Short mmCIF file of C-alpha atoms and ligand atoms in Angstrom, two decimals:
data_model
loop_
_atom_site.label_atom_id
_atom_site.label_comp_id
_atom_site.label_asym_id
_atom_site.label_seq_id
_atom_site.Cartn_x
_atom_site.Cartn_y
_atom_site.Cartn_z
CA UNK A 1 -2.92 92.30 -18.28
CA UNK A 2 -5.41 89.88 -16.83
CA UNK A 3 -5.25 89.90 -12.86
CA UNK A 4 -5.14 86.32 -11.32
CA UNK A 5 -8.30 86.27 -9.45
CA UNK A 6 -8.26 84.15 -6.00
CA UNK A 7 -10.80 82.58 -3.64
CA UNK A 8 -11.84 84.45 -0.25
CA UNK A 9 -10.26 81.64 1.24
CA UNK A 10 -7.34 82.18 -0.32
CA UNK A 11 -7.21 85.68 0.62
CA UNK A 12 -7.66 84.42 4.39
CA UNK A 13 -4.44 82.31 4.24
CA UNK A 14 -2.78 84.90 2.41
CA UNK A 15 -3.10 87.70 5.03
CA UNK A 16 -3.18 85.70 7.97
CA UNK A 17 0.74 84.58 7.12
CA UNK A 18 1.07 88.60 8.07
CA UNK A 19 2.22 89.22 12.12
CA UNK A 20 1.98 92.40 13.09
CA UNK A 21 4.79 93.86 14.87
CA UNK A 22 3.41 94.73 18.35
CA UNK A 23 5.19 96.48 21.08
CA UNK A 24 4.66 95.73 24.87
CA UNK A 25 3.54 98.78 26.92
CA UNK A 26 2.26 99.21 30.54
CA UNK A 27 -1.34 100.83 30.87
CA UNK A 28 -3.96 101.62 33.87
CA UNK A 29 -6.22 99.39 34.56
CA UNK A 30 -8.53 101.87 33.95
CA UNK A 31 -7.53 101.92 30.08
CA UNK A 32 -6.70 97.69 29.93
CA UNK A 33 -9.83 96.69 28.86
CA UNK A 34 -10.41 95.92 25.01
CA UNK A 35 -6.26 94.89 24.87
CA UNK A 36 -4.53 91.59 24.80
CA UNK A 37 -2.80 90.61 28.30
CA UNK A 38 1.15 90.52 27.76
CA UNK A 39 2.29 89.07 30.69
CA UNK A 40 1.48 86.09 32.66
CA UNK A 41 -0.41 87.29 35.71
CA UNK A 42 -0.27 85.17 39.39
CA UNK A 43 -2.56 84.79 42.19
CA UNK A 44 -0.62 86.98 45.01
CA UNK A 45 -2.50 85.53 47.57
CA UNK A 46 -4.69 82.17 48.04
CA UNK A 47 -8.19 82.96 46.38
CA UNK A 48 -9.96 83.46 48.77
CA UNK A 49 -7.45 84.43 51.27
CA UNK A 50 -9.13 83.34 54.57
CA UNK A 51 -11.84 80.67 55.36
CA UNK A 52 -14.53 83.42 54.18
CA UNK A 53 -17.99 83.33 55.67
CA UNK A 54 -20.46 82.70 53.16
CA UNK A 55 -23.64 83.73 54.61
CA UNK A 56 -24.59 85.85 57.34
CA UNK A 57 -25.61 84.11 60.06
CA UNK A 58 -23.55 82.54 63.07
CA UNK A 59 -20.97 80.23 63.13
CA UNK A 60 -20.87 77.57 65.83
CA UNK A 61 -19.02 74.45 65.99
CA UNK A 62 -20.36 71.39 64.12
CA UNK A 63 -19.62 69.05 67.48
CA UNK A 64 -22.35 70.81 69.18
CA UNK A 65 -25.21 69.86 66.69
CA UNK A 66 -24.34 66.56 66.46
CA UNK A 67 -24.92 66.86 70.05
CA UNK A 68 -28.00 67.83 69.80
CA UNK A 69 -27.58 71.57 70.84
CA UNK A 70 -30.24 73.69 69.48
CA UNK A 71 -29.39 76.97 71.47
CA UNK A 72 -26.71 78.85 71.40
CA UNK A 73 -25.31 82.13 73.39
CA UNK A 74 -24.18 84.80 71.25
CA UNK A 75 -20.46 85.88 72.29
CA UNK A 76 -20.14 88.99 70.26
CA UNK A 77 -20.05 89.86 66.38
CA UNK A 78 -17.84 89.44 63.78
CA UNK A 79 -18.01 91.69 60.58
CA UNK A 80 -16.22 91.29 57.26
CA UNK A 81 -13.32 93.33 57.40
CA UNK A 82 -12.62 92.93 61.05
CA UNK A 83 -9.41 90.85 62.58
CA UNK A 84 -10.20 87.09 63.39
CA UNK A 85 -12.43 86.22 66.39
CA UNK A 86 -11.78 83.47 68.90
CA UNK A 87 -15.29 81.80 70.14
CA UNK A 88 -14.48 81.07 73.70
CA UNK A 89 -17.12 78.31 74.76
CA UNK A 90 -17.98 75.55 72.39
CA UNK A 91 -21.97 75.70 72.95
CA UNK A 92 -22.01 79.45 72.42
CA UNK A 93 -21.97 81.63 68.68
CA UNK A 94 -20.37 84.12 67.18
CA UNK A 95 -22.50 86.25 64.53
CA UNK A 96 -20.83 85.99 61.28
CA UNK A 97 -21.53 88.38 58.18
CA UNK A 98 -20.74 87.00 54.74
CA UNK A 99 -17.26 88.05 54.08
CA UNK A 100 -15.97 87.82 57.21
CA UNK A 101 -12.90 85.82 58.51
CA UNK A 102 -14.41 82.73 59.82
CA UNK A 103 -13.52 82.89 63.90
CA UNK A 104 -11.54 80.42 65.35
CA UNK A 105 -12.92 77.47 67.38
CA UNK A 106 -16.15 77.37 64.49
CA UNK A 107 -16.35 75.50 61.29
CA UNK A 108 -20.12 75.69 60.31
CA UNK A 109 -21.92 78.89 59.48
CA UNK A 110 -26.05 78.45 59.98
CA UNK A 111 -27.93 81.12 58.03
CA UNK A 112 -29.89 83.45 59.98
CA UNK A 113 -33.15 82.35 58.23
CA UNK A 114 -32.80 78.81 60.29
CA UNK A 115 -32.41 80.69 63.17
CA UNK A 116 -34.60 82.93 65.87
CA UNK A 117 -33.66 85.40 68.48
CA UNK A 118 -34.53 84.87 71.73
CA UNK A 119 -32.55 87.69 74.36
CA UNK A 120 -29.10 86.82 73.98
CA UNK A 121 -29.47 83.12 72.40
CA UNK A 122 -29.73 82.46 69.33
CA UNK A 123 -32.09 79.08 68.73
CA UNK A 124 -31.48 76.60 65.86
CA UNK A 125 -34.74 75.53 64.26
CA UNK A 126 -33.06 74.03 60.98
CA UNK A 127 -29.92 72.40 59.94
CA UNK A 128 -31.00 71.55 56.64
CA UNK A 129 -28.73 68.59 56.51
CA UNK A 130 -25.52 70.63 56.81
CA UNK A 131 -22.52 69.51 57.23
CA UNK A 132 -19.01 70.51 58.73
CA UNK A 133 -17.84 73.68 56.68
CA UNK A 134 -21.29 74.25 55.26
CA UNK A 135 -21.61 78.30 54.35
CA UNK A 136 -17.75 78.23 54.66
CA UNK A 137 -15.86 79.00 51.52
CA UNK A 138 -12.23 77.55 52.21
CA UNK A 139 -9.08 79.62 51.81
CA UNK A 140 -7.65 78.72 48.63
CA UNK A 141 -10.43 76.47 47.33
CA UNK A 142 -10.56 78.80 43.89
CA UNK A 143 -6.75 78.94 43.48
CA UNK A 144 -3.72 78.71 45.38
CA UNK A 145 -0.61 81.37 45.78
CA UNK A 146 1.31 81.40 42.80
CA UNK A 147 -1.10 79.54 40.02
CA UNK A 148 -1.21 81.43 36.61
CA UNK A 149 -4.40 82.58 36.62
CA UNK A 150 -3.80 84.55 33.54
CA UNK A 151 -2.18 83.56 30.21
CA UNK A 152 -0.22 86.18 28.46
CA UNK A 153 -2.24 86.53 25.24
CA UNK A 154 -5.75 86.42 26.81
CA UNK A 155 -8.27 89.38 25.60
CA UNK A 156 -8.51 91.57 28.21
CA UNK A 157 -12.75 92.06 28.98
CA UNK A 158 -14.58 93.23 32.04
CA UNK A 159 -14.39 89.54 33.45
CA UNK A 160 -10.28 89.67 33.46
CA UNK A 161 -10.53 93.28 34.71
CA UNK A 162 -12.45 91.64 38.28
CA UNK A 163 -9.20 88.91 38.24
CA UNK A 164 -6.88 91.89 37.76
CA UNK A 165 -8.30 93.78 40.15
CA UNK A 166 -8.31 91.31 42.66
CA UNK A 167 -4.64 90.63 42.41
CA UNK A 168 -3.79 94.44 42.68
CA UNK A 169 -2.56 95.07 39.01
CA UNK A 170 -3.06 98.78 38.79
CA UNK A 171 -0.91 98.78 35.86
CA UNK A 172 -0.40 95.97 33.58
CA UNK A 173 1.45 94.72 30.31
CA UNK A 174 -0.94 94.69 27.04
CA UNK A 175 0.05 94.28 23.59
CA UNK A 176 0.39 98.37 21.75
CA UNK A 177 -2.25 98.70 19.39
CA UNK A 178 -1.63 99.45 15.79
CA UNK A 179 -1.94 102.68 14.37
CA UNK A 180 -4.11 102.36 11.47
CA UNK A 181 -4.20 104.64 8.32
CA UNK A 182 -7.68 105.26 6.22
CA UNK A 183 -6.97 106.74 2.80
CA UNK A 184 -9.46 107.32 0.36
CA UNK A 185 -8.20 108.23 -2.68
CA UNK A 186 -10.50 110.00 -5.77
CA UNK A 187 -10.26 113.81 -7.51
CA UNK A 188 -14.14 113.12 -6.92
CA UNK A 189 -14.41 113.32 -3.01
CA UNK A 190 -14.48 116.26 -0.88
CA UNK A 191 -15.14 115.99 3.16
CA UNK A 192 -18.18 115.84 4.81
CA UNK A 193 -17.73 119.46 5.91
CA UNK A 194 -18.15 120.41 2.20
CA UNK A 195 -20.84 121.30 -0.24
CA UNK A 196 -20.05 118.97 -3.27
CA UNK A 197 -20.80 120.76 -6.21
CA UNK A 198 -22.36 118.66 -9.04
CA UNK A 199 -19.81 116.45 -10.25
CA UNK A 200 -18.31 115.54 -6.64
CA UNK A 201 -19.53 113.44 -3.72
CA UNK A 202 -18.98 113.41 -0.17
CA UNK A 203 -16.88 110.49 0.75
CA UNK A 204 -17.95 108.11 2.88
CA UNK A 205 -16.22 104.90 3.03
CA UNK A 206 -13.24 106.59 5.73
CA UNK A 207 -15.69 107.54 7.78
CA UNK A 208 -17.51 103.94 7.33
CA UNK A 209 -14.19 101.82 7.96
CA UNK A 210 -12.95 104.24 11.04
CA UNK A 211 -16.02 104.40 13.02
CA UNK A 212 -16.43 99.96 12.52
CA UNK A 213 -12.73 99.86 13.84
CA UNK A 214 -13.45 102.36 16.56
CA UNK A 215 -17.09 99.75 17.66
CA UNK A 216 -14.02 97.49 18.17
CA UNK A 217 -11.89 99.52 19.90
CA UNK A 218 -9.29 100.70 17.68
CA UNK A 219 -8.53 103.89 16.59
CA UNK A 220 -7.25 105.03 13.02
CA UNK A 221 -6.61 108.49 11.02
CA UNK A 222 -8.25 109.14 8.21
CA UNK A 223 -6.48 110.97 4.42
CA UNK A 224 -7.76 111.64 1.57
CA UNK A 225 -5.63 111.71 -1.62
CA UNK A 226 -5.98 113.21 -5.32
CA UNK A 227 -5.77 110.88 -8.02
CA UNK A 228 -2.32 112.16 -9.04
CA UNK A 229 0.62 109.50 -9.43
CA UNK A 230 3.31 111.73 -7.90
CA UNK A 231 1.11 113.25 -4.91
CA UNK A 232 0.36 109.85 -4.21
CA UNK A 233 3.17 108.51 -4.05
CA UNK A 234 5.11 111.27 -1.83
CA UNK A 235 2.01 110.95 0.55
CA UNK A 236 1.87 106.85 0.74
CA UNK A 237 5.94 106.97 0.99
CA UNK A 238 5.87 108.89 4.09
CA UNK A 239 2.52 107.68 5.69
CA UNK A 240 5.03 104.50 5.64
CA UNK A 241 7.25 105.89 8.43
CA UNK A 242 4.23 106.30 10.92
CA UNK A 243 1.51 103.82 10.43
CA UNK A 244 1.29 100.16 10.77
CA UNK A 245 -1.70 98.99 8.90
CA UNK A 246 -3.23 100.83 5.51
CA UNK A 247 -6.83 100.18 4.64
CA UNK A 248 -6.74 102.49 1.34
CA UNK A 249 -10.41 102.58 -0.51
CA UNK A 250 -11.05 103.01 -4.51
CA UNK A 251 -8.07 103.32 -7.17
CA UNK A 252 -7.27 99.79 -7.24
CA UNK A 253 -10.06 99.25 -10.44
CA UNK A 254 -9.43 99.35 -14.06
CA UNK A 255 -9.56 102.93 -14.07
CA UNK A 256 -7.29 105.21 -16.09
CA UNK A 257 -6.77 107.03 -12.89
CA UNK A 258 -6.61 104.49 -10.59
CA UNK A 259 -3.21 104.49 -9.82
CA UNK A 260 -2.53 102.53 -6.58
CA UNK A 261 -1.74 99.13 -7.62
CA UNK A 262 1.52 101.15 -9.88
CA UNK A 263 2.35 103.61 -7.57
CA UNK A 264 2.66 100.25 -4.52
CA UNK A 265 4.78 98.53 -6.86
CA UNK A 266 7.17 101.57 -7.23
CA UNK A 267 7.62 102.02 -3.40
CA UNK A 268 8.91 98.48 -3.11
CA UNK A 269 5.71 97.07 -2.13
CA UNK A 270 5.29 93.10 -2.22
CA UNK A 271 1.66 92.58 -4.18
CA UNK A 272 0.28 89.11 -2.94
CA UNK A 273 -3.07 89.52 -5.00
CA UNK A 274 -5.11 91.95 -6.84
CA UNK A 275 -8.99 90.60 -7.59
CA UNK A 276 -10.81 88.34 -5.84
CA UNK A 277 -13.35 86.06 -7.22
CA UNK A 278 -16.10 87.37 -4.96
CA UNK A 279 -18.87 90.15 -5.76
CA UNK A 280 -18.73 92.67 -4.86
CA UNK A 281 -15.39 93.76 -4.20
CA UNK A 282 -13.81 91.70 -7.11
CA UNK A 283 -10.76 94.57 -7.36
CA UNK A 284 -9.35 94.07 -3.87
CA UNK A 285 -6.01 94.47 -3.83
CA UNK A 286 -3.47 93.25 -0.69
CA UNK A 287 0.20 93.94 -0.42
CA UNK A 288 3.07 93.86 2.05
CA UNK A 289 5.47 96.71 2.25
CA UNK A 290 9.12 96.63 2.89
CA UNK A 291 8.99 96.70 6.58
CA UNK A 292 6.47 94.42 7.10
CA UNK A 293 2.57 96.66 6.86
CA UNK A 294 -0.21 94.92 5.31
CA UNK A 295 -1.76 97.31 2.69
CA UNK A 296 -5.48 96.14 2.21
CA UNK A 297 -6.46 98.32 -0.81
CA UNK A 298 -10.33 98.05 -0.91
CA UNK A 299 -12.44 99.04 -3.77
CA UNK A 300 -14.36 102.18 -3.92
CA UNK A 301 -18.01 101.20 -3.94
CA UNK A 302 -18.98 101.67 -0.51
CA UNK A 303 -20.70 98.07 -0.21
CA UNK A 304 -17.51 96.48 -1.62
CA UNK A 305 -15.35 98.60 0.79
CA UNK A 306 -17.69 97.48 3.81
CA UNK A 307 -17.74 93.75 2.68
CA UNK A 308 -14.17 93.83 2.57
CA UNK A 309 -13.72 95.48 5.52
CA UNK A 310 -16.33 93.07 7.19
CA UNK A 311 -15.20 89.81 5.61
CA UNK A 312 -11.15 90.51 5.91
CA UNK A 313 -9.72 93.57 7.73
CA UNK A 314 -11.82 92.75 11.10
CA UNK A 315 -11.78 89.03 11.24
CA UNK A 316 -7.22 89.67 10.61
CA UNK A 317 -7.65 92.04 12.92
CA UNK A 318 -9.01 89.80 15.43
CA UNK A 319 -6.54 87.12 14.58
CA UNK A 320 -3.88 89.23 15.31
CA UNK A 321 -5.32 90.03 18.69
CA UNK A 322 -5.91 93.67 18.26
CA UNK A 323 -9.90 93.26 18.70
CA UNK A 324 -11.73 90.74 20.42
CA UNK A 325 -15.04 90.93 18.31
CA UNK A 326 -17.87 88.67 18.70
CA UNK A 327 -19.13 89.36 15.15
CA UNK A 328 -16.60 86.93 13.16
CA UNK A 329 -17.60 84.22 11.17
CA UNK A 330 -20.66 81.98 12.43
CA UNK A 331 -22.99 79.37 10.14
CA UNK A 332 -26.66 80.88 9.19
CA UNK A 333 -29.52 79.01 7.73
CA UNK A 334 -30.66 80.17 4.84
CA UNK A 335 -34.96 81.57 5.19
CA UNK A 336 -35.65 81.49 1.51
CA UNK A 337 -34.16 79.68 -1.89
CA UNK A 338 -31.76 81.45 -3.27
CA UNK A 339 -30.02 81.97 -6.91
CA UNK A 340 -27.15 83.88 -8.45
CA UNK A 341 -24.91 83.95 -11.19
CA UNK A 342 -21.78 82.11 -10.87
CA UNK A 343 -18.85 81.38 -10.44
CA UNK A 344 -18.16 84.62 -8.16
CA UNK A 345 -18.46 84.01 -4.75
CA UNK A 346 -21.58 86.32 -3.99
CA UNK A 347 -22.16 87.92 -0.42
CA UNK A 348 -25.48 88.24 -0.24
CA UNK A 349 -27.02 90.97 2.15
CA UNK A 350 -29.07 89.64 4.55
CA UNK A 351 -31.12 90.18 7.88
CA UNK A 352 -29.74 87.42 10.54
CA UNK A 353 -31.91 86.65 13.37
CA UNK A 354 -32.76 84.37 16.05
CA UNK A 355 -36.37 82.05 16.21
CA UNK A 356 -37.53 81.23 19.48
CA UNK A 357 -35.72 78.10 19.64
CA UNK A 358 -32.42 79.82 19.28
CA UNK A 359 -31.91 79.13 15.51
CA UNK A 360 -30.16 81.89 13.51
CA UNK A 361 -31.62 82.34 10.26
CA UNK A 362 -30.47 84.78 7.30
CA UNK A 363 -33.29 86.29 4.89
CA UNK A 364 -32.21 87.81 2.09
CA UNK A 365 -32.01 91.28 1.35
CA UNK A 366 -32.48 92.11 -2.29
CA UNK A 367 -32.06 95.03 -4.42
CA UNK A 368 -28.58 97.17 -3.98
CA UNK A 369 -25.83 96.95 -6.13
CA UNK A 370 -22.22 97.67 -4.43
CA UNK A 371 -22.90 101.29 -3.96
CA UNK A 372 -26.48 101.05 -2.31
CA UNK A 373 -25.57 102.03 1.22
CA UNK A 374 -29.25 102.37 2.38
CA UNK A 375 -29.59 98.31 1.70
CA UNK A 376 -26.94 98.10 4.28
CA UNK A 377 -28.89 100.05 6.63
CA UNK A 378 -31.82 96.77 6.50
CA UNK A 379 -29.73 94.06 6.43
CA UNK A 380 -27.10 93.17 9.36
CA UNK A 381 -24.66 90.33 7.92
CA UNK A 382 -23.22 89.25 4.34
CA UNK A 383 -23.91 85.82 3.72
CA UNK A 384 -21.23 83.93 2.03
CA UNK A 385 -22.46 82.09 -0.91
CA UNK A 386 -19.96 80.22 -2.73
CA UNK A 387 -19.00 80.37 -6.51
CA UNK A 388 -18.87 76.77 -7.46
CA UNK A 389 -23.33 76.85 -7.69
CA UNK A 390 -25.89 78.87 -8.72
CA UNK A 391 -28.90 77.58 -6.13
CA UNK A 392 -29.03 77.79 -2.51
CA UNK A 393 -32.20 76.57 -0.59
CA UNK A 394 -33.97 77.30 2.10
CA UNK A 395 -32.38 75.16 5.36
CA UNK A 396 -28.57 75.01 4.02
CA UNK A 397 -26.05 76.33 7.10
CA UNK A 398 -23.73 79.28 5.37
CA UNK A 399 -20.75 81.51 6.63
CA UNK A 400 -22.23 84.55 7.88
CA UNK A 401 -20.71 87.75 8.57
CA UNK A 402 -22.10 90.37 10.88
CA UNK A 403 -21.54 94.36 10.74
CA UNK A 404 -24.28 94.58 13.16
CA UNK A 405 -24.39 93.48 16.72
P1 AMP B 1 -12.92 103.44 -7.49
O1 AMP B 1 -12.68 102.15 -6.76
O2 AMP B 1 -11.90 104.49 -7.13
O3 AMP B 1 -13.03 103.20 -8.95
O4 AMP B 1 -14.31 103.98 -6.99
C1 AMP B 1 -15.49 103.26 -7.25
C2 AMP B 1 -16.69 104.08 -6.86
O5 AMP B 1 -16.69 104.29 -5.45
C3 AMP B 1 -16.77 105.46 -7.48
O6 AMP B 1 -18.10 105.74 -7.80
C4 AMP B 1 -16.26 106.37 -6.38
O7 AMP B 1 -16.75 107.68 -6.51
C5 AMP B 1 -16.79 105.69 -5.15
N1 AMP B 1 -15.92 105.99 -4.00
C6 AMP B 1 -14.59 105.85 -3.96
N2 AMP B 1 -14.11 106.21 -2.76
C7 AMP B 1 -15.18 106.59 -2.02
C8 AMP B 1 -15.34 107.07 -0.70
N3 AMP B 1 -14.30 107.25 0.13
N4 AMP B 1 -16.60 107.33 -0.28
C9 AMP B 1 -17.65 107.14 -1.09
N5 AMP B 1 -17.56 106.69 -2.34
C10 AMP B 1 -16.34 106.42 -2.81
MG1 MG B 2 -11.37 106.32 -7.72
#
């Protein structure tokens, strides 16, 4: 029976209708970075909590230059970290270091590069036009007690870490992250720890698809099962009860032994679409078990198995919050004319780089067929070149898809 083939967009609207179910748990803040935020988080103090001196210098009181005072007795120091100050004349100073509480009785801080030291006076040669509250940052001019400085939802980077930090969230609530199966399947595979003797291969497509999940954070397991219908299917009915997402590469062709597509169907699983009018990868194959997992079943060839990985598994991924990766979809400008045969959307392998006025441009990359891994190695993005034409030229803006930082 013919397959009905769909359009990669198709497959994007198909497996984005999937949610994953996600649990709320409480982590370090050590280990938060890389998750999604699951709580709304609130400033527990005014930001910043004092009138903070922004400069080192000293702080006298504004009154006093517009009286023309240009010398001023030091009282004493205050440091950052110390308790407030009073300054007890109004024509003396107070030596402020950046970070300090402003003192009371001040409210402009004059750097100590406008300044020079004579004894125990400190003598104004600049004001630089400053004004009341100049080198002062205000208490609560960045937020107020109480805003939401957070959203629940928000990918948790280095920059949220500082926020988190700041607020004293030692712990905080993230989203759990999915446990993620990798099964190759094929009687032709042993593991890399093997010698494969003539007829046999190392497989590499786990390894491939585990270690571009782990450059985005997320970890997965890796099996790899015979191509025999009843081993399969005991071993895919009880990886079931303890994974969430199944990325399962080769035996969804037209093989006589490619068995996944039947032995899905028997454990109940809902098939959405098997073939895709795209090369390569045209047998990709996406289903929905019982409870809810998304089975992406990726073809074999290791360049279809990365494409699909690259084109579909990361950018769901990252719509579903588990990653936060900079790589999805962008536009590229073609370098050089380009033609294919139609009408399957080709992904053409292609180095992506920047000119020197910031334009991103994708060369081609010829040569490879779907199991050419070296051709990977030079090129660092699929191009997506759409089915309905045959010629591309030089200057036209494409979807681009990076594997490559
Ligand atoms: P299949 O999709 O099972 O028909 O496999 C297509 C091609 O990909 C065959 O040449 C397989 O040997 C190869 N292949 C399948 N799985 C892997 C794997 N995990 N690593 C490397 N090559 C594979
Ligand atoms: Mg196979």
């Amino acid at each position: 029976m013919q397959n009905h083939l769909i359009e990669p967009s198709e497959v994007d609207q198909i497996i984005n209708q999937v949610t994953l179910k996600t649990e709320v748990i409480m982590v370090s803040l050590f280990d938060a970075v890389g998750n999604v935020l699951a709580e709304d988080i609130f400033a527990d103090r005014d930001f910043p909590p004092f009138n903070r001196v922004a400069m080192d210098g000293i702080a006298i009181n504004y009154s006093e230059i517009e009286k023309g005072t240009r010398q001023f007795k030091i009282e004493g120091v205050q440091a950052a970290g110390s308790p407030q100050m009073t300054l007890q004349q109004s024509q003396n100073c107070l030596e402020v270091m950046t970070g300090a509480m402003l003192p009371n009785n001040v409210d402009v801080v004059i750097p100590y590069e406008w300044t020079k030291k004579e004894g125990d006076t400190m003598i104004v040669e600049d004001f630089m036009g400053i004004k009341s509250f100049g080198n002062i940052h205000l208490q609560g001019s960045d937020e107020k007690e109480g805003n939401l400085i957070l959203k629940s939802g928000t990918s948790i980077t280095s920059a949220e870490i500082g926020l988190l930090a700041t607020v004293g969230q030692h712990e905080v609530k993230v989203y759990s992250k999915p446990k993620v199966a990798i099964i190759a399947t094929g009687d032709e595979l042993v593991s890399i720890e093997e010698t494969p003797a003539p007829q046999q291969i190392r497989m590499s497509n786990c390894h491939t698809i585990q270690s571009r999940l782990q450059e985005e954070g997320l970890y997965s397991k890796i099996f790899h099962l015979k191509d025999n219908y009843d081993e399969l299917k005991q071993s895919i009915q009880s990886l079931f009860e303890e994974y969430d997402i199944f990325v399962f590469s080769g035996g969804v062709s037209k093989g006589k032994f490619d068995y996944l597509p039947q032995v899905f169907e028997e454990l109940g699983v809902k098939k959405r679409f098997h073939g895709v009018k795209q090369r390569p990868g045209k047998p990709f194959w996406f289903g929905i078990t019982a409870n809810q997992q998304p089975i992406f079943a990726l073809p074999g060839n290791p360049v279809s198995t990365y494409l699909c990985s690259n084109r579909y598994l990361i950018p769901w991924l990252y719509n579903q919050q588990c990653i936060s990766s900079p790589l999805v979809k962008k536009y590229a400008t073609l370098a050089e004319n380009f033609t294919f045969k139609k009408p399957l959307t080709f992904f053409l392998q292609v180095n992506a780089y920047y000119d020197d006025e910031g334009q991103l441009w994708a060369k081609p990359i010829t040569g490879g067929g779907s199991g050419d891994l070296t051709s990977l190695i030079k090129a660092n993005a699929f191009l997506e070149l759409s089915g309905e034409r045959s010629d591309f030229s030089k200057n036209e803006k494409l979807p681009i898809w990076f594997y490559k930082k």
